Each structure stands twice: as structure tokens, then as C-alpha cells.
């Protein structure tokens, strides 16, 4: 059995049953909701995955590369930034629609409708399209939507997703109404709301989201530090 630990905003840690430790979109130091700092990952981090380059998704990624030596999995341009500007070569570039079988499971990049600027010193010219992540590990399909608006394309994920992490914060991404429509398209078994309450601008009530979604899918509300076993 694997587990998923939410650390606030979109930051999600995944520990596979074999102990492989993955981290998605690290935003810890400047995240008022984060329950841990980068030191939490200093004992082991095998893979660092990024959906896109915005500050609230990569702020702690660049130092974590140096501190924990993970394999960076991201779009080609974000990987190019890590290689060419940061001098970090332990990388695996991918792009939208492509999947790859890693030792821990499969990763596929999905479309996300959002901005693609890369936050970081010397990042000019690495702007790219954002992504979502479809992970298949320990027999479970996990969709981390990244930052995105509602798209009909999400319907193509139906049948592949057991657990969907969907933004509900509104303003920058889907809000609760559109995220509930996304559930109808994706048809996951479990939905975990993300990307809300970090700042007043994206304050939301996850219980009203639950009321919109259940019983079509089970809504699991994780506060930073909470974990979900899959
Ligand atoms: Ni963003
Ligand atoms: Mn964001």
C-alpha cells in the first residue's frame, strides 16, 4: 500500500509501497500553510515532479535538487532550465501526452490550461505549457491536475483515475463549481481538493465542495500534514 501526504497548496508527497519517495510541486518555505520545511526530505527524495514553473509550485524545487539529489521529472523546457541554468543533470524530460515507465510506476503528462512562466533566476526563455500528472503506481491511478481551468479534455482520463487531486481555489484555477464538473468528466473514486486556503484570495470551503460532489465520488479533505493511503 502506498500513501500520499498533502503539504499545502499543490505540494504532494507520495511514498510507494517499496519506499520510493516522490514529491510534486514543492512550495514550503514561503507557504503559510505548509506543515514541513525542506529538511523533511533531506533523508531521502528519489523523484521531484513539477507540473509547471510558477513560484507556488517550484519555489523549493531548485534548492531541493542540490540538497537531496532526486531525479527531476518535468516538461522539456523546465528540465532545460535545470540543466542549462542550474547545472543539474539528473533529469528526465517529458511532454504533454507522453508517458514513461519508471521503476516505481508510470508517469504521463496531461494538458493543463494555465500559464507557463518559469520562476527562477535566469529563467527567461524557458516559458512553456503547464501540465498535469497522471501517475500509475501500486495499482492506483493518481491524477494531480496541477493548475488548470476546466477542460473537456479531462473526460479522456475517465477509467484511468482512482484518486484525483483537483484545484478548487478559483481565481487562478478551477473553483469548486468547475472542479465538481471535472469530477463528472474524470469519474474518479476519490477526490482530494488542493490549491485553496493558502491565501485569502483562494479561500474556499472544502465542505461545500464535498456537498457538490458526493456521492458521485468520495471527497477526502486533507489538511497540510494529513495523509491518505491508497
Ligand atoms: Ni500556476
Ligand atoms: Mn498555483
CSV table of C-alpha atoms and ligand atoms in Angstrom, one decimal:
chain,number,residue,atom,x,y,z
A,1,UNK,CA,0.0,0.0,0.0
A,2,UNK,CA,1.3,3.5,-0.9
A,3,UNK,CA,0.5,6.8,0.8
A,4,UNK,CA,0.1,10.4,-0.2
A,5,UNK,CA,0.8,13.3,2.1
A,6,UNK,CA,-0.5,16.7,1.4
A,7,UNK,CA,1.7,19.7,2.4
A,8,UNK,CA,-0.4,22.6,1.3
A,9,UNK,CA,-1.2,24.4,-2.0
A,10,UNK,CA,-0.3,21.7,-4.6
A,11,UNK,CA,2.6,20.2,-2.8
A,12,UNK,CA,2.1,16.4,-2.5
A,13,UNK,CA,4.4,13.8,-1.2
A,14,UNK,CA,3.9,10.2,-2.4
A,15,UNK,CA,5.6,7.2,-0.8
A,16,UNK,CA,5.2,4.0,-2.8
A,17,UNK,CA,4.9,0.6,-1.1
A,18,UNK,CA,8.6,-0.1,-2.0
A,19,UNK,CA,9.7,3.1,-0.2
A,20,UNK,CA,10.3,5.2,-3.3
A,21,UNK,CA,9.6,8.8,-2.3
A,22,UNK,CA,8.2,11.3,-4.8
A,23,UNK,CA,7.5,15.0,-4.3
A,24,UNK,CA,5.2,17.1,-6.5
A,25,UNK,CA,5.4,20.9,-6.7
A,26,UNK,CA,7.3,21.8,-3.6
A,27,UNK,CA,6.2,25.1,-2.1
A,28,UNK,CA,7.2,25.0,1.6
A,29,UNK,CA,9.4,27.9,2.8
A,30,UNK,CA,7.1,30.8,1.8
A,31,UNK,CA,3.9,28.7,2.0
A,32,UNK,CA,1.9,29.9,5.1
A,33,UNK,CA,0.0,26.6,5.1
A,34,UNK,CA,3.0,24.2,4.8
A,35,UNK,CA,3.4,21.7,7.7
A,36,UNK,CA,7.1,20.9,6.9
A,37,UNK,CA,10.2,22.5,5.5
A,38,UNK,CA,12.7,21.2,3.0
A,39,UNK,CA,14.6,19.4,5.8
A,40,UNK,CA,11.7,16.9,5.9
A,41,UNK,CA,13.0,15.5,2.6
A,42,UNK,CA,16.7,15.6,3.4
A,43,UNK,CA,16.9,11.9,4.4
A,44,UNK,CA,15.5,10.7,1.1
A,45,UNK,CA,14.0,12.1,-2.1
A,46,UNK,CA,14.0,9.9,-5.1
A,47,UNK,CA,12.0,11.9,-7.6
A,48,UNK,CA,10.9,15.5,-7.9
A,49,UNK,CA,8.0,16.2,-10.2
A,50,UNK,CA,6.8,19.6,-11.4
A,51,UNK,CA,3.6,20.4,-13.1
A,52,UNK,CA,4.6,23.9,-14.2
A,53,UNK,CA,7.0,26.7,-13.4
A,54,UNK,CA,5.0,29.1,-11.2
A,55,UNK,CA,6.5,30.2,-7.9
A,56,UNK,CA,3.9,28.4,-5.8
A,57,UNK,CA,4.9,25.1,-7.4
A,58,UNK,CA,8.7,25.4,-7.7
A,59,UNK,CA,9.9,27.7,-5.0
A,60,UNK,CA,11.6,25.0,-3.0
A,61,UNK,CA,12.4,22.8,-6.0
A,62,UNK,CA,15.7,24.4,-7.1
A,63,UNK,CA,17.3,24.1,-3.6
A,64,UNK,CA,15.9,20.6,-3.1
A,65,UNK,CA,17.7,19.5,-6.2
A,66,UNK,CA,21.0,20.4,-4.6
A,67,UNK,CA,20.1,19.2,-1.1
A,68,UNK,CA,18.5,15.8,-2.0
A,69,UNK,CA,19.7,14.8,-5.4
A,70,UNK,CA,16.4,13.5,-6.8
A,71,UNK,CA,15.6,12.7,-10.5
A,72,UNK,CA,13.7,15.8,-11.8
A,73,UNK,CA,10.7,14.8,-13.9
A,74,UNK,CA,9.1,17.8,-15.7
A,75,UNK,CA,8.4,19.2,-19.2
A,76,UNK,CA,11.3,19.5,-21.6
A,77,UNK,CA,11.7,23.3,-21.0
A,78,UNK,CA,11.7,23.1,-17.2
A,79,UNK,CA,14.3,20.4,-17.4
A,80,UNK,CA,16.3,22.5,-19.8
A,81,UNK,CA,16.2,25.3,-17.2
A,82,UNK,CA,17.5,23.0,-14.5
A,83,UNK,CA,20.3,21.7,-16.8
A,84,UNK,CA,21.4,24.9,-18.5
A,85,UNK,CA,20.9,27.5,-15.8
A,86,UNK,CA,21.2,25.5,-12.6
A,87,UNK,CA,23.7,22.9,-13.9
A,88,UNK,CA,21.6,20.0,-12.7
A,89,UNK,CA,21.7,16.9,-14.9
A,90,UNK,CA,19.8,14.2,-13.0
A,91,UNK,CA,16.7,14.8,-15.0
A,92,UNK,CA,14.0,13.1,-17.1
A,93,UNK,CA,12.3,15.4,-19.6
A,94,UNK,CA,8.8,14.6,-20.8
A,95,UNK,CA,6.0,16.4,-22.5
A,96,UNK,CA,2.2,16.6,-22.8
A,97,UNK,CA,0.7,13.3,-23.9
A,98,UNK,CA,3.8,11.3,-23.3
A,99,UNK,CA,4.2,8.6,-20.7
A,100,UNK,CA,7.2,6.7,-19.4
A,101,UNK,CA,7.6,3.6,-17.2
A,102,UNK,CA,9.8,4.4,-14.3
A,103,UNK,CA,10.9,1.8,-11.7
A,104,UNK,CA,8.2,3.0,-9.3
A,105,UNK,CA,5.4,3.2,-11.9
A,106,UNK,CA,4.2,5.2,-14.9
A,107,UNK,CA,4.1,8.9,-15.3
A,108,UNK,CA,2.1,10.7,-18.1
A,109,UNK,CA,1.9,14.4,-18.6
A,110,UNK,CA,-1.6,15.7,-19.2
A,111,UNK,CA,-2.8,19.0,-20.6
A,112,UNK,CA,-3.5,21.9,-18.2
A,113,UNK,CA,-5.0,25.2,-19.2
A,114,UNK,CA,-2.9,27.8,-17.4
A,115,UNK,CA,0.3,29.9,-17.6
A,116,UNK,CA,3.7,28.5,-18.1
A,117,UNK,CA,6.3,31.1,-16.9
A,118,UNK,CA,9.2,29.5,-15.0
A,119,UNK,CA,10.0,31.3,-11.8
A,120,UNK,CA,13.7,31.4,-11.0
A,121,UNK,CA,16.9,33.3,-11.6
A,122,UNK,CA,17.8,33.3,-15.3
A,123,UNK,CA,14.5,31.6,-16.3
A,124,UNK,CA,13.8,34.0,-19.2
A,125,UNK,CA,13.2,31.9,-22.4
A,126,UNK,CA,12.1,28.8,-20.6
A,127,UNK,CA,8.4,29.6,-20.6
A,128,UNK,CA,6.4,26.6,-21.6
A,129,UNK,CA,2.9,25.0,-21.4
A,130,UNK,CA,1.9,23.7,-18.0
A,131,UNK,CA,1.0,20.1,-17.3
A,132,UNK,CA,-1.0,17.8,-15.0
A,133,UNK,CA,0.4,14.4,-13.9
A,134,UNK,CA,-1.2,11.0,-14.3
A,135,UNK,CA,0.7,8.6,-12.1
A,136,UNK,CA,0.1,4.9,-12.0
A,137,UNK,CA,1.8,3.2,-9.1
A,138,UNK,CA,1.0,0.3,-6.7
A,139,UNK,CA,-2.0,-0.4,-8.9
A,140,UNK,CA,-3.6,3.0,-8.3
A,141,UNK,CA,-4.2,5.8,-10.9
A,142,UNK,CA,-3.5,9.2,-9.3
A,143,UNK,CA,-4.2,12.4,-11.3
A,144,UNK,CA,-2.6,15.5,-10.0
A,145,UNK,CA,-4.2,18.2,-12.1
A,146,UNK,CA,-1.6,20.9,-11.4
A,147,UNK,CA,-3.1,24.4,-12.0
A,148,UNK,CA,-5.8,24.3,-14.6
A,149,UNK,CA,-9.2,25.5,-15.7
A,150,UNK,CA,-11.9,23.1,-16.5
A,151,UNK,CA,-11.4,21.4,-19.9
A,152,UNK,CA,-13.4,18.8,-21.8
A,153,UNK,CA,-10.1,17.0,-22.3
A,154,UNK,CA,-10.4,15.8,-18.7
A,155,UNK,CA,-13.0,13.4,-19.9
A,156,UNK,CA,-10.2,11.4,-21.7
A,157,UNK,CA,-8.9,10.5,-18.3
A,158,UNK,CA,-12.1,8.6,-17.3
A,159,UNK,CA,-11.3,5.0,-16.5
A,160,UNK,CA,-7.7,5.7,-15.6
A,161,UNK,CA,-8.1,7.7,-12.3
A,162,UNK,CA,-8.8,6.3,-8.9
A,163,UNK,CA,-7.7,9.3,-6.9
A,164,UNK,CA,-7.9,12.9,-8.4
A,165,UNK,CA,-6.2,15.9,-6.8
A,166,UNK,CA,-8.1,18.9,-8.2
A,167,UNK,CA,-7.6,22.6,-7.6
A,168,UNK,CA,-10.7,24.3,-6.1
A,169,UNK,CA,-9.3,27.7,-5.1
A,170,UNK,CA,-10.8,29.6,-8.0
A,171,UNK,CA,-9.3,32.9,-9.3
A,172,UNK,CA,-6.1,31.2,-10.7
A,173,UNK,CA,-7.6,27.7,-11.4
A,174,UNK,CA,-10.9,25.9,-11.3
A,175,UNK,CA,-13.2,26.8,-8.4
A,176,UNK,CA,-15.5,24.4,-6.6
A,177,UNK,CA,-18.2,24.6,-9.3
A,178,UNK,CA,-15.9,23.7,-12.2
A,179,UNK,CA,-14.0,21.2,-10.1
A,180,UNK,CA,-17.2,19.4,-9.5
A,181,UNK,CA,-17.9,19.3,-13.2
A,182,UNK,CA,-14.4,18.0,-13.7
A,183,UNK,CA,-15.3,15.1,-11.3
A,184,UNK,CA,-18.2,14.2,-13.6
A,185,UNK,CA,-15.8,14.1,-16.6
A,186,UNK,CA,-12.9,12.2,-14.9
A,187,UNK,CA,-15.1,9.8,-12.8
A,188,UNK,CA,-12.5,9.1,-10.0
A,189,UNK,CA,-13.3,7.1,-6.9
A,190,UNK,CA,-11.8,9.7,-4.6
A,191,UNK,CA,-11.2,13.4,-5.0
A,192,UNK,CA,-8.8,15.4,-2.9
A,193,UNK,CA,-9.2,19.2,-3.2
A,194,UNK,CA,-5.9,21.2,-3.5
A,195,UNK,CA,-4.8,24.8,-4.3
A,196,UNK,CA,-7.1,26.6,-1.8
A,197,UNK,CA,-6.9,28.5,1.5
A,198,UNK,CA,-3.2,29.3,1.1
A,199,UNK,CA,-4.1,33.0,0.9
A,200,UNK,CA,-7.4,34.8,1.3
A,201,UNK,CA,-7.6,35.2,-2.5
A,202,UNK,CA,-8.2,31.5,-2.9
A,203,UNK,CA,-10.1,30.8,0.3
A,204,UNK,CA,-12.7,28.0,-0.2
A,205,UNK,CA,-14.9,25.8,1.9
A,206,UNK,CA,-14.0,22.2,1.1
A,207,UNK,CA,-17.1,21.0,2.8
A,208,UNK,CA,-19.3,22.8,0.3
A,209,UNK,CA,-17.2,21.2,-2.5
A,210,UNK,CA,-17.9,17.9,-0.8
A,211,UNK,CA,-21.6,18.6,-0.8
A,212,UNK,CA,-21.5,19.3,-4.6
A,213,UNK,CA,-19.6,16.1,-5.4
A,214,UNK,CA,-20.7,13.3,-3.1
A,215,UNK,CA,-21.9,10.7,-3.6
A,216,UNK,CA,-20.6,10.6,-7.2
A,217,UNK,CA,-17.1,10.4,-5.7
A,218,UNK,CA,-15.8,10.4,-2.2
A,219,UNK,CA,-14.2,13.7,-1.2
A,220,UNK,CA,-11.2,13.3,1.1
A,221,UNK,CA,-10.2,16.7,2.7
A,222,UNK,CA,-6.6,16.7,3.7
A,223,UNK,CA,-5.2,19.5,5.8
A,224,UNK,CA,-1.4,20.1,5.5
A,225,UNK,CA,0.3,17.1,7.1
A,226,UNK,CA,-2.6,14.7,6.6
A,227,UNK,CA,-2.1,11.5,4.6
A,228,UNK,CA,-4.2,9.2,2.5
A,229,UNK,CA,-3.4,5.6,1.9
A,230,UNK,CA,-4.1,4.1,-1.5
B,1,LIG,NI1,0.2,28.3,-11.5
B,2,LIG,MN1,-0.6,27.7,-8.5
